[in-house]
Each structure stands twice: as C-alpha cells, then as structure tokens.
PDB file of C-alpha atoms in Angstrom:
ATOM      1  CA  UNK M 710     110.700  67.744  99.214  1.00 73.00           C
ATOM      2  CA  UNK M 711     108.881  64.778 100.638  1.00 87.00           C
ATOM      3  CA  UNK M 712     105.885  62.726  99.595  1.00 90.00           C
ATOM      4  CA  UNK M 713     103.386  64.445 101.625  1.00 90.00           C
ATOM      5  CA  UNK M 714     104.302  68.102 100.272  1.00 91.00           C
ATOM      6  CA  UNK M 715     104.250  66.604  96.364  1.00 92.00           C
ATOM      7  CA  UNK M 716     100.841  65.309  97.469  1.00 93.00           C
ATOM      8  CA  UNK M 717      99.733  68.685  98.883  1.00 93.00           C
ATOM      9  CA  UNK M 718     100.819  70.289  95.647  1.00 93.00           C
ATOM     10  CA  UNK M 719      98.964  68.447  93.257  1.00 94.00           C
ATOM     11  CA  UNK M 720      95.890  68.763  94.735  1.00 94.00           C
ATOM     12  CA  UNK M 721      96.364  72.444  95.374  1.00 94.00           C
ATOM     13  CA  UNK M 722      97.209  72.763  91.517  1.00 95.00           C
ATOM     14  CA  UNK M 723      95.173  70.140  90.238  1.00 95.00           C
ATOM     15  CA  UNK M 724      91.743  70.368  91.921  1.00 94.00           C
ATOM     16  CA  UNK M 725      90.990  73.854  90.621  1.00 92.00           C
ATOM     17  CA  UNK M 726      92.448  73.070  87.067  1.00 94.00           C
ATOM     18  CA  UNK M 727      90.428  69.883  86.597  1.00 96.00           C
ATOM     19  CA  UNK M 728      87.245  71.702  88.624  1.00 95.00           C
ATOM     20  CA  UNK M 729      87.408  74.421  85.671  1.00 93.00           C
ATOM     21  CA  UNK M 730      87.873  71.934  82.876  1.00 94.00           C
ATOM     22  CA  UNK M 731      84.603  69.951  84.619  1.00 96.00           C
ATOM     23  CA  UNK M 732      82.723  73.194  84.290  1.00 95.00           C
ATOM     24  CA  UNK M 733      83.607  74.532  81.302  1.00 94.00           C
ATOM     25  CA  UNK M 734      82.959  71.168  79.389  1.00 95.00           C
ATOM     26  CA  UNK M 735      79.793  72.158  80.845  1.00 96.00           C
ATOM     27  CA  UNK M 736      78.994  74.823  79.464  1.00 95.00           C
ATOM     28  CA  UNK M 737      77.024  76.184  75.909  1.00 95.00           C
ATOM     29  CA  UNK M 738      79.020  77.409  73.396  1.00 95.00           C
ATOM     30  CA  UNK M 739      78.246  80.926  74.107  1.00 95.00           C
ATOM     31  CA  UNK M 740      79.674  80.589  77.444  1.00 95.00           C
ATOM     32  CA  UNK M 741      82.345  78.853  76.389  1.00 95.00           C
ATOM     33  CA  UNK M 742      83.269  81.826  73.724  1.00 95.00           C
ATOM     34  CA  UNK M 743      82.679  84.150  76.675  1.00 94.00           C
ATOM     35  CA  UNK M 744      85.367  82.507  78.457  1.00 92.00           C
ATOM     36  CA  UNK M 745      87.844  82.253  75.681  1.00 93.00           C
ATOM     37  CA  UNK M 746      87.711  85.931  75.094  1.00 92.00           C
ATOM     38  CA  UNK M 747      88.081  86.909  78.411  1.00 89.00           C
ATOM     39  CA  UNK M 748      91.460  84.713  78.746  1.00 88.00           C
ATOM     40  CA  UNK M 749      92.302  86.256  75.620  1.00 91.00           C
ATOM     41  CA  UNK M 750      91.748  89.976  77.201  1.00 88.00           C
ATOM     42  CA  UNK M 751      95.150  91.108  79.269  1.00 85.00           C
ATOM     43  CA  UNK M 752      93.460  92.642  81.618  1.00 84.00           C
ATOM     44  CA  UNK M 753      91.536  90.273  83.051  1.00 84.00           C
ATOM     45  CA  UNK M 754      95.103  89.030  84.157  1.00 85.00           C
ATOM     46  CA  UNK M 755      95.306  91.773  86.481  1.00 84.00           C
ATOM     47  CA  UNK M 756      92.197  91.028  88.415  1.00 82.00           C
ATOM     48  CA  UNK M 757      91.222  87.444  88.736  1.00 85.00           C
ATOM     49  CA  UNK M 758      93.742  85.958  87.023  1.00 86.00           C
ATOM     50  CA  UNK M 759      96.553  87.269  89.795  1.00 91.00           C
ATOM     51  CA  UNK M 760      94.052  87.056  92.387  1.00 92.00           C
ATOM     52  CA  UNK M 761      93.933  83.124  91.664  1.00 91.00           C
ATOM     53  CA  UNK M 762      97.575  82.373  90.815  1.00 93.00           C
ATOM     54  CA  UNK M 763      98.639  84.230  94.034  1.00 94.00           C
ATOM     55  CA  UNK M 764      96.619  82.789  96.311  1.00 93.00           C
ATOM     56  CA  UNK M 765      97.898  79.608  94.691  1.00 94.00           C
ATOM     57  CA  UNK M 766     101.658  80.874  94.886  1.00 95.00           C
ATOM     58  CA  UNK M 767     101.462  81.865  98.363  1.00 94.00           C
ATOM     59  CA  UNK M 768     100.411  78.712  99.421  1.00 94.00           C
ATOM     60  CA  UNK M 769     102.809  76.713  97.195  1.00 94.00           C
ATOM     61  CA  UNK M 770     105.305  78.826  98.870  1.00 93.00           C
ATOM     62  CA  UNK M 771     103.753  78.101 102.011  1.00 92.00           C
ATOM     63  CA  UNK M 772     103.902  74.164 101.093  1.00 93.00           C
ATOM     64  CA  UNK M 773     107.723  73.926  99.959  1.00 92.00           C
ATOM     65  CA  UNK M 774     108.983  76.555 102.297  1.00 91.00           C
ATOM     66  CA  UNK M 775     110.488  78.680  99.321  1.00 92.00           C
ATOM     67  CA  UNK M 776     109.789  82.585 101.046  1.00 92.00           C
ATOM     68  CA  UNK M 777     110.400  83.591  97.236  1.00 94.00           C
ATOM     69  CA  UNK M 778     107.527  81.819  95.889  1.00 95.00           C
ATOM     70  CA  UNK M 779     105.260  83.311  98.285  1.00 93.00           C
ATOM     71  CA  UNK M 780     106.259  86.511  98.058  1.00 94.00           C
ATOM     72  CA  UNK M 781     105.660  86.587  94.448  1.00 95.00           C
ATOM     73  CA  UNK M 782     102.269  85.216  95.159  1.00 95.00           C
ATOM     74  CA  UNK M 783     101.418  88.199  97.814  1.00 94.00           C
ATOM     75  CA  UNK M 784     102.767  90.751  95.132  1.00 94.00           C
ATOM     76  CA  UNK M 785     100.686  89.346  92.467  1.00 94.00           C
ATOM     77  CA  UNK M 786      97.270  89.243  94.978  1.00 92.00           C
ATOM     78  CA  UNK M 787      98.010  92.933  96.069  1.00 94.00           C
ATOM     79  CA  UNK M 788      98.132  94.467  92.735  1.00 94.00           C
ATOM     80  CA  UNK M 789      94.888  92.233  91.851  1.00 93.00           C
ATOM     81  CA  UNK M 790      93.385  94.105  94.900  1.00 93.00           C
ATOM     82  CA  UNK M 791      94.807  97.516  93.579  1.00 94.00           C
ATOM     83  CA  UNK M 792      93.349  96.898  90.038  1.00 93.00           C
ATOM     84  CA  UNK M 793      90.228  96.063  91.542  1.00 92.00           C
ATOM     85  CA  UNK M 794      89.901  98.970  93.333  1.00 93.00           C
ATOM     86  CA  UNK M 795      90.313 100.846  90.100  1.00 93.00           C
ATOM     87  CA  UNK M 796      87.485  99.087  88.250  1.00 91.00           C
ATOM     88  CA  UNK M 797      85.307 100.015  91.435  1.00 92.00           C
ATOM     89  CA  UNK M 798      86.033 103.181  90.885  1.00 93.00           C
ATOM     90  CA  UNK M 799      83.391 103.564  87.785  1.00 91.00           C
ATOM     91  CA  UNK M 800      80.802 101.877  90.076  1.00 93.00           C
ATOM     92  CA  UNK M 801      81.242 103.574  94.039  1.00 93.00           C
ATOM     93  CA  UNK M 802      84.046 105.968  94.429  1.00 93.00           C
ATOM     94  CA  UNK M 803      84.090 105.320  97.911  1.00 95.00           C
ATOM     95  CA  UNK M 804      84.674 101.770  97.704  1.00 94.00           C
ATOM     96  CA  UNK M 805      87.186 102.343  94.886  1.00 94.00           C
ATOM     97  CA  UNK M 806      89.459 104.233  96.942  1.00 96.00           C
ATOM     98  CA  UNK M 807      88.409 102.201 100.227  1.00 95.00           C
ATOM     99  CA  UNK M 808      90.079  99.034  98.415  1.00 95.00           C
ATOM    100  CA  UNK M 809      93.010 100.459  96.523  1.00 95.00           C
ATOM    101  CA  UNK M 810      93.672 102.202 100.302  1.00 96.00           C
ATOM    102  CA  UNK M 811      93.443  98.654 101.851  1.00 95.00           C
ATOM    103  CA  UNK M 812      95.550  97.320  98.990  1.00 95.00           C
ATOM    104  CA  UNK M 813      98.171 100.011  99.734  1.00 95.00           C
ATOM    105  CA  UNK M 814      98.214  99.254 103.593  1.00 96.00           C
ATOM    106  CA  UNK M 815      98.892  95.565 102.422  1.00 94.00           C
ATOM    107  CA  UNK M 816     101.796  95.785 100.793  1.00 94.00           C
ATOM    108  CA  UNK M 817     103.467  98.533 103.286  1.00 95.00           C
ATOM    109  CA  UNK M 818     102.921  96.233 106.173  1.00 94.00           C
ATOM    110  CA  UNK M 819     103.677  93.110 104.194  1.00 92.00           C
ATOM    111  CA  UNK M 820     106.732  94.989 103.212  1.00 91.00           C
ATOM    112  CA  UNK M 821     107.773  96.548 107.032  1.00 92.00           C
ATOM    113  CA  UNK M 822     106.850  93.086 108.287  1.00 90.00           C
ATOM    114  CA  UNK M 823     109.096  90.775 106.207  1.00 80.00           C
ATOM    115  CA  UNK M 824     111.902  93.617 105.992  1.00 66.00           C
TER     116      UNK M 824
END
C-alpha cells in the first residue's frame, strides 16, 4: 500500500471520528446521555451504525483494492436498508415494504453481478 492510499484512509476514518468527537463535546449533558444510550442499544447497530461502517468499508475496500473488504461493507449497508425498511413499517406500510423490496433487489443484483 502506498503513501497516497494510507493518506486516503485516514482521512476517510478519521474525519468522521474526530467530526463526532467535535460535536458531541458539544453537546449538553442530556444529549450527551441520549447518545450514550443509544450506542449502548444493539439495535441501533443495525440501522445507522451498519449504514455508516459500510459505507466506510466499501470505500476502504475501494481504497486498498481488497474485494473482501468491500463486500463486507455492501452486506452490512443492505441489511441496514432491510432493517430500515422494517422500522418504516410502523410509520407507512407502503414505504416499509417499498425499501425492504429495494433492499432485496440490492443484494440479488449485487450478488448476480459479482458472481
């Protein structure tokens, strides 16, 4: 791995960690307790937490040219799509099923595309 892709790395990793440290320093204490608990709660995981670290897999994937990396990355963002579309479901039905639909579609052409 050369210089430039170590450089490209540590700003892709580093930016949004120091960003979120910058905000949350930021922040009153009730937000701050907010925050805690929902890092605490597993399920938020599912949702942003794999839509963030996937998006940041696939392009560190992307970066190094490791396929494995990335596909881990596009796994992780498609089930944070699916979930989604489940917690929609208490809000539109519709849109629920619209996005877990989508999120299905994903992954079969993602899969028939790279297989």
């Amino acid at each position: 791995m050369d210089a430039v892709q170590m450089v490209f790395l540590v700003l892709l990793w580093g930016v949004p960690i120091v960003r979120f440290i910058q905000i949350y320093r930021k922040l009153d204490k009730e937000e701050q307790a907010e925050i805690k608990a929902s890092l605490k709660n597993p399920l938020y995981y599912l949702d942003d937490g794999f839509r963030h670290i996937g998006m940041l897999l696939i392009f560190t994937g992307m970066i190094t040219f490791i396929p494995v990396i990335q596909h881990i990355g596009i796994s992780m963002f498609i089930i944070s799509w699916f979930y989604g579309g489940l917690e929609l479901l208490d809000v539109s039905y519709k849109q629920g099923v619209g996005m877990m639909s989508f999120s299905l579609i994903a992954a079969a052409a993602y899969y028939f595309f790279w297989i």
